[in-house]
Tab-separated table of C-alpha atoms in Angstrom:
chain	number	residue	atom	x	y	z
A	1	UNK	CA	61.282	18.384	-18.727
A	2	UNK	CA	62.735	15.011	-19.723
A	3	UNK	CA	62.091	13.012	-22.914
A	4	UNK	CA	59.473	10.769	-21.297
A	5	UNK	CA	57.458	13.755	-20.118
A	6	UNK	CA	57.707	15.389	-23.549
A	7	UNK	CA	56.359	12.206	-25.137
A	8	UNK	CA	53.485	12.186	-22.648
A	9	UNK	CA	52.687	15.827	-23.468
A	10	UNK	CA	52.705	15.188	-27.241
A	11	UNK	CA	50.453	12.150	-26.965
A	12	UNK	CA	48.118	14.046	-24.644
A	13	UNK	CA	47.789	16.905	-27.145
A	14	UNK	CA	46.683	14.592	-29.953
A	15	UNK	CA	44.367	12.796	-27.536
A	16	UNK	CA	42.776	16.114	-26.557
A	17	UNK	CA	42.051	16.971	-30.196
A	18	UNK	CA	40.411	13.580	-30.749
A	19	UNK	CA	38.267	14.043	-27.649
A	20	UNK	CA	37.328	17.565	-28.783
A	21	UNK	CA	36.102	16.416	-32.197
A	22	UNK	CA	34.144	13.629	-30.513
A	23	UNK	CA	32.574	16.064	-28.037
A	24	UNK	CA	31.407	18.382	-30.820
A	25	UNK	CA	29.875	15.415	-32.657
A	26	UNK	CA	28.145	14.190	-29.499
A	27	UNK	CA	26.752	17.642	-28.753
A	28	UNK	CA	25.285	17.867	-32.258
A	29	UNK	CA	23.634	14.486	-31.814
A	30	UNK	CA	22.182	15.596	-28.492
A	31	UNK	CA	20.997	18.905	-29.972
A	32	UNK	CA	19.119	17.033	-32.681
A	33	UNK	CA	17.324	15.002	-30.043
A	34	UNK	CA	18.878	11.690	-31.077
A	35	UNK	CA	19.140	10.573	-27.459
A	36	UNK	CA	15.390	11.009	-26.980
A	37	UNK	CA	14.129	9.291	-30.123
A	38	UNK	CA	13.133	5.669	-30.161
A	39	UNK	CA	14.406	4.622	-26.771
A	40	UNK	CA	17.455	6.764	-25.991
A	41	UNK	CA	20.608	4.674	-26.229
A	42	UNK	CA	19.108	2.350	-28.839
A	43	UNK	CA	18.503	5.355	-31.094
A	44	UNK	CA	22.144	6.372	-30.784
A	45	UNK	CA	23.312	2.862	-31.649
A	46	UNK	CA	21.504	3.148	-34.979
A	47	UNK	CA	23.280	6.352	-35.983
A	48	UNK	CA	26.577	6.275	-37.854
A	49	UNK	CA	27.608	9.650	-36.409
A	50	UNK	CA	27.435	8.173	-32.913
A	51	UNK	CA	29.847	5.396	-33.862
A	52	UNK	CA	32.237	7.938	-35.395
A	53	UNK	CA	32.164	9.792	-32.074
A	54	UNK	CA	32.759	6.540	-30.201
A	55	UNK	CA	35.692	5.741	-32.485
A	56	UNK	CA	37.231	9.142	-31.836
A	57	UNK	CA	36.791	8.650	-28.098
A	58	UNK	CA	38.470	5.255	-28.348
A	59	UNK	CA	41.381	6.778	-30.285
A	60	UNK	CA	41.687	9.530	-27.689
A	61	UNK	CA	41.622	6.939	-24.920
A	62	UNK	CA	44.359	4.830	-26.526
A	63	UNK	CA	46.565	7.882	-26.954
A	64	UNK	CA	45.819	8.794	-23.350
A	65	UNK	CA	46.888	5.313	-22.209
A	66	UNK	CA	50.120	5.694	-24.158
A	67	UNK	CA	50.712	9.077	-22.497
A	68	UNK	CA	50.228	7.535	-19.064
A	69	UNK	CA	53.013	5.038	-19.762
A	70	UNK	CA	55.456	7.950	-20.067
A	71	UNK	CA	54.175	10.635	-17.727
A	72	UNK	CA	52.566	10.913	-14.283
A	73	UNK	CA	48.887	11.609	-13.734
A	74	UNK	CA	49.686	15.125	-12.495
A	75	UNK	CA	51.072	15.979	-15.968
A	76	UNK	CA	48.819	13.997	-18.292
A	77	UNK	CA	45.440	14.828	-16.742
A	78	UNK	CA	45.729	18.653	-16.732
A	79	UNK	CA	46.423	18.491	-20.473
A	80	UNK	CA	42.924	17.107	-20.891
A	81	UNK	CA	41.719	20.701	-20.478
A	82	UNK	CA	43.000	21.304	-24.002
A	83	UNK	CA	39.965	19.319	-25.156
A	84	UNK	CA	37.875	22.350	-24.234
A	85	UNK	CA	40.324	24.710	-25.957
A	86	UNK	CA	40.125	22.682	-29.180
A	87	UNK	CA	36.361	22.215	-28.945
A	88	UNK	CA	35.691	25.978	-28.833
A	89	UNK	CA	36.783	26.807	-32.410
A	90	UNK	CA	35.465	23.480	-33.692
A	91	UNK	CA	32.067	24.061	-32.142
A	92	UNK	CA	31.959	27.638	-33.451
A	93	UNK	CA	32.875	26.468	-36.942
A	94	UNK	CA	30.196	23.785	-36.974
A	95	UNK	CA	27.647	26.315	-35.691
A	96	UNK	CA	28.534	28.725	-38.492
A	97	UNK	CA	29.736	31.558	-36.271
A	98	UNK	CA	32.964	33.235	-35.213
A	99	UNK	CA	34.820	32.631	-31.988
A	100	UNK	CA	33.932	35.436	-29.566
A	101	UNK	CA	36.326	37.589	-27.552
A	102	UNK	CA	35.241	35.802	-24.387
A	103	UNK	CA	36.148	32.467	-25.934
A	104	UNK	CA	39.596	33.703	-26.954
A	105	UNK	CA	40.159	35.141	-23.470
A	106	UNK	CA	39.107	31.875	-21.851
A	107	UNK	CA	41.418	29.958	-24.166
A	108	UNK	CA	44.355	32.203	-23.251
A	109	UNK	CA	43.728	31.883	-19.508
A	110	UNK	CA	43.464	28.117	-19.808
A	111	UNK	CA	46.682	27.768	-21.788
A	112	UNK	CA	48.675	29.985	-19.405
A	113	UNK	CA	47.291	28.113	-16.411
A	114	UNK	CA	48.151	24.765	-17.954
A	115	UNK	CA	51.687	25.947	-18.710
A	116	UNK	CA	52.185	26.898	-15.052
A	117	UNK	CA	50.832	23.550	-13.892
A	118	UNK	CA	53.102	21.661	-16.303
A	119	UNK	CA	56.195	23.504	-15.092
A	120	UNK	CA	55.379	22.566	-11.509
A	121	UNK	CA	54.256	18.988	-12.215
A	122	UNK	CA	56.889	17.935	-14.741
A	123	UNK	CA	58.256	14.963	-12.840
A	124	UNK	CA	59.570	11.674	-14.138
A	125	UNK	CA	57.687	8.665	-15.433
A	126	UNK	CA	55.476	6.910	-12.883
A	127	UNK	CA	56.987	4.032	-10.932
A	128	UNK	CA	54.147	2.956	-8.624
A	129	UNK	CA	50.776	1.365	-9.227
A	130	UNK	CA	47.675	1.027	-7.087
A	131	UNK	CA	47.342	-2.118	-5.044
A	132	UNK	CA	44.275	-4.253	-5.711
A	133	UNK	CA	42.495	-3.077	-2.511
A	134	UNK	CA	43.411	0.489	-3.439
A	135	UNK	CA	42.029	0.100	-6.957
A	136	UNK	CA	38.796	-1.413	-5.659
A	137	UNK	CA	38.475	1.342	-3.067
A	138	UNK	CA	38.983	4.059	-5.677
A	139	UNK	CA	36.397	2.415	-7.944
A	140	UNK	CA	33.832	2.114	-5.157
A	141	UNK	CA	34.337	5.717	-4.038
A	142	UNK	CA	34.036	7.039	-7.596
A	143	UNK	CA	30.898	4.994	-8.263
A	144	UNK	CA	29.292	6.340	-5.084
A	145	UNK	CA	30.141	9.943	-5.988
A	146	UNK	CA	28.818	9.541	-9.523
A	147	UNK	CA	25.589	7.984	-8.266
A	148	UNK	CA	25.174	10.817	-5.757
A	149	UNK	CA	25.587	13.403	-8.501
A	150	UNK	CA	23.236	11.752	-10.976
A	151	UNK	CA	20.503	10.521	-8.639
A	152	UNK	CA	20.522	12.379	-5.349
A	153	UNK	CA	20.983	16.049	-6.298
A	154	UNK	CA	17.719	16.950	-8.032
A	155	UNK	CA	18.148	20.672	-7.417
A	156	UNK	CA	21.174	21.078	-9.709
A	157	UNK	CA	21.097	21.253	-13.490
A	158	UNK	CA	21.068	17.702	-14.901
A	159	UNK	CA	23.614	18.475	-17.593
A	160	UNK	CA	26.145	19.801	-15.100
A	161	UNK	CA	25.586	16.912	-12.714
A	162	UNK	CA	26.078	14.378	-15.486
A	163	UNK	CA	29.185	16.217	-16.708
A	164	UNK	CA	30.791	16.198	-13.267
A	165	UNK	CA	30.015	12.508	-12.847
A	166	UNK	CA	31.481	11.853	-16.309
A	167	UNK	CA	34.673	13.700	-15.390
A	168	UNK	CA	35.062	11.677	-12.201
A	169	UNK	CA	34.470	8.413	-14.071
A	170	UNK	CA	36.973	9.314	-16.786
A	171	UNK	CA	39.594	10.478	-14.286
A	172	UNK	CA	39.327	7.273	-12.279
A	173	UNK	CA	39.499	5.249	-15.494
A	174	UNK	CA	42.794	7.022	-16.244
A	175	UNK	CA	44.178	6.241	-12.801
A	176	UNK	CA	43.195	2.587	-13.092
A	177	UNK	CA	44.616	2.453	-16.620
A	178	UNK	CA	47.974	3.603	-15.327
A	179	UNK	CA	47.894	0.797	-12.766
A	180	UNK	CA	47.221	-1.742	-15.532
A	181	UNK	CA	50.015	-0.443	-17.760
A	182	UNK	CA	52.529	-0.337	-14.917
A	183	UNK	CA	51.593	-3.857	-13.820
A	184	UNK	CA	52.024	-5.167	-17.366
A	185	UNK	CA	55.478	-3.583	-17.594
A	186	UNK	CA	56.636	-5.212	-14.326
A	187	UNK	CA	56.498	-1.969	-12.316
A	188	UNK	CA	53.347	-3.023	-10.477
A	189	UNK	CA	52.665	-5.922	-8.184
A	190	UNK	CA	49.220	-7.077	-9.328
A	191	UNK	CA	48.751	-10.737	-10.256
A	192	UNK	CA	47.366	-11.633	-13.687
A	193	UNK	CA	43.799	-12.036	-12.421
A	194	UNK	CA	44.078	-8.710	-10.583
A	195	UNK	CA	45.212	-6.973	-13.760
A	196	UNK	CA	42.215	-8.471	-15.598
A	197	UNK	CA	39.839	-7.280	-12.880
A	198	UNK	CA	41.211	-3.728	-12.949
A	199	UNK	CA	41.044	-3.753	-16.769
A	200	UNK	CA	37.330	-4.603	-16.531
A	201	UNK	CA	36.868	-1.671	-14.135
A	202	UNK	CA	38.651	0.584	-16.635
A	203	UNK	CA	36.223	-0.474	-19.368
A	204	UNK	CA	33.212	0.073	-17.083
A	205	UNK	CA	34.288	3.557	-16.004
A	206	UNK	CA	35.284	4.557	-19.548
A	207	UNK	CA	31.868	3.522	-20.914
A	208	UNK	CA	30.105	5.234	-18.016
A	209	UNK	CA	32.054	8.426	-18.672
A	210	UNK	CA	31.131	8.328	-22.366
A	211	UNK	CA	27.409	7.818	-21.740
A	212	UNK	CA	27.274	10.393	-18.944
A	213	UNK	CA	28.997	12.923	-21.215
A	214	UNK	CA	26.457	12.249	-23.965
A	215	UNK	CA	23.626	12.843	-21.505
A	216	UNK	CA	25.229	16.091	-20.299
A	217	UNK	CA	25.427	17.587	-23.810
A	218	UNK	CA	21.642	17.795	-24.127
A	219	UNK	CA	21.897	21.278	-22.626
A	220	UNK	CA	24.754	22.422	-24.876
A	221	UNK	CA	28.512	21.932	-25.101
A	222	UNK	CA	30.249	24.745	-23.193
A	223	UNK	CA	29.223	24.372	-19.546
A	224	UNK	CA	29.121	20.541	-19.418
A	225	UNK	CA	32.452	20.161	-21.199
A	226	UNK	CA	34.003	22.746	-18.867
A	227	UNK	CA	32.948	20.856	-15.755
A	228	UNK	CA	33.942	17.521	-17.263
A	229	UNK	CA	37.334	18.980	-18.128
A	230	UNK	CA	37.868	20.181	-14.553
A	231	UNK	CA	36.540	17.087	-12.778
A	232	UNK	CA	38.648	14.676	-14.835
A	233	UNK	CA	42.130	15.916	-13.815
A	234	UNK	CA	41.022	16.661	-10.261
A	235	UNK	CA	39.874	13.068	-9.761
A	236	UNK	CA	42.924	11.499	-11.397
A	237	UNK	CA	45.437	13.829	-9.746
A	238	UNK	CA	43.845	13.205	-6.353
A	239	UNK	CA	44.454	9.486	-6.827
A	240	UNK	CA	48.020	10.117	-7.974
A	241	UNK	CA	48.922	12.434	-5.098
A	242	UNK	CA	47.076	10.646	-2.273
A	243	UNK	CA	47.697	7.006	-3.198
A	244	UNK	CA	50.629	6.908	-5.639
A	245	UNK	CA	52.997	9.328	-3.978
A	246	UNK	CA	53.155	11.745	-6.918
A	247	UNK	CA	53.959	15.279	-5.888
A	248	UNK	CA	54.415	18.757	-7.255
A	249	UNK	CA	58.025	19.538	-8.196
A	250	UNK	CA	60.019	22.519	-6.929
A	251	UNK	CA	58.953	22.598	-3.294
A	252	UNK	CA	57.014	25.644	-2.055
A	253	UNK	CA	57.707	27.563	-5.283
A	254	UNK	CA	56.335	24.696	-7.352
A	255	UNK	CA	53.258	24.487	-5.170
A	256	UNK	CA	52.702	28.233	-5.577
A	257	UNK	CA	53.117	27.970	-9.368
A	258	UNK	CA	50.649	25.077	-9.508
A	259	UNK	CA	48.165	27.021	-7.381
A	260	UNK	CA	48.414	30.099	-9.615
A	261	UNK	CA	48.106	27.900	-12.674
A	262	UNK	CA	45.028	26.206	-11.268
A	263	UNK	CA	43.398	29.590	-10.597
A	264	UNK	CA	44.186	30.832	-14.113
A	265	UNK	CA	42.947	27.620	-15.717
A	266	UNK	CA	39.759	27.740	-13.654
A	267	UNK	CA	39.229	31.352	-14.717
A	268	UNK	CA	39.680	30.336	-18.326
A	269	UNK	CA	37.177	27.516	-18.006
A	270	UNK	CA	34.654	29.883	-16.398
A	271	UNK	CA	35.079	32.368	-19.254
A	272	UNK	CA	34.644	29.605	-21.803
A	273	UNK	CA	31.581	28.365	-19.968
A	274	UNK	CA	29.957	31.777	-20.221
A	275	UNK	CA	31.121	32.467	-23.743
A	276	UNK	CA	29.984	29.213	-25.311
A	277	UNK	CA	26.639	29.000	-23.562
A	278	UNK	CA	24.356	27.185	-26.006
A	279	UNK	CA	22.109	29.238	-28.243
A	280	UNK	CA	18.916	27.356	-29.005
A	281	UNK	CA	18.188	27.157	-32.697
A	282	UNK	CA	14.475	27.630	-33.353
A	283	UNK	CA	12.756	24.957	-35.358
A	284	UNK	CA	10.764	25.707	-38.473
A	285	UNK	CA	7.558	26.262	-36.499
A	286	UNK	CA	9.146	28.530	-33.872
A	287	UNK	CA	9.832	32.239	-34.123
A	288	UNK	CA	13.514	33.130	-33.872
A	289	UNK	CA	14.613	34.434	-30.509
A	290	UNK	CA	15.835	38.025	-30.161
A	291	UNK	CA	19.516	38.251	-31.039
A	292	UNK	CA	19.630	34.840	-32.698
A	293	UNK	CA	22.289	34.576	-35.338
A	294	UNK	CA	24.278	37.487	-33.968
A	295	UNK	CA	27.185	35.196	-33.086
A	296	UNK	CA	27.010	36.181	-29.416
A	297	UNK	CA	26.360	33.675	-26.688
A	298	UNK	CA	24.541	36.051	-24.378
A	299	UNK	CA	20.987	35.580	-23.218
A	300	UNK	CA	18.445	38.362	-23.581
A	301	UNK	CA	15.561	39.067	-21.223
A	302	UNK	CA	12.202	37.804	-22.322
A	303	UNK	CA	10.084	40.367	-24.158
A	304	UNK	CA	6.372	40.345	-23.317
A	305	UNK	CA	4.083	39.550	-26.207
A	306	UNK	CA	2.108	42.754	-25.640
A	307	UNK	CA	3.899	45.925	-24.639
A	308	UNK	CA	2.547	49.408	-23.960
A	309	UNK	CA	3.415	52.081	-26.436
A	310	UNK	CA	6.938	53.366	-25.901
A	311	UNK	CA	7.397	56.784	-24.519
A	312	UNK	CA	9.457	59.287	-26.382
A	313	UNK	CA	13.095	59.074	-25.462
A	314	UNK	CA	12.733	55.685	-23.764
A	315	UNK	CA	15.506	53.243	-24.575
């Protein structure tokens, strides 16, 4: 792994922590119902905590842009999964509970999977940028996919649909950002007005990803953040491999290592999704749910309000 790739990894790690802190703050805002009070987005704009979360997202984005100037999409984007790894202990701490065994197991799987992916994808700094038609085509395709997820799939859980759309938007914003940075450093061939147009698209997709993520956290942090974390690198890496000529290093062995790493990382995300399933906190006028406060993220079957007298020996 060369010096440029190491710099990209370091910047990506700090970016992931910033995104994790922002995600925990956004989930707390959503849990308090801030997005549903006084007109949705307008209510968020009046809250200082929302602007702190926005600032952290901006810091994470700037660090991410810096990482993309040193490393390829296939290296930088998988490191975004560390946002979920950092958010797990942060979310547990803010909720006043301990990290569960399932969360630690999911964290371990994710880290091992990411290590395998990094070994296979540790190429040099990027040298190609999207053409203007390519950038516009990527933007149009991503917008269509996001609209399909948010509007046209009513059968799926809204939080998961919004999270997937957010991941796609953020991944495409990363790909377009790399095109802007490469064009500004004379590695790309876009004219000045083309760079400005792509920069506007970056801003649009970044804002869309932020707002879609906020909407997804209304159902909790674990499952939406897991899907967002997966969709983001998949979208960006697809652009890098299909349109920018980036490829996995090491030939067939590298491809096998990346495949194993992807399976391990996916397993880790699934474990984290199950382990950090949101536990609804009862309000003052609601009775606490069975098992609440136990520190476990498991759901218990509903208990009927009236039950027949237990038989002796029945468990």
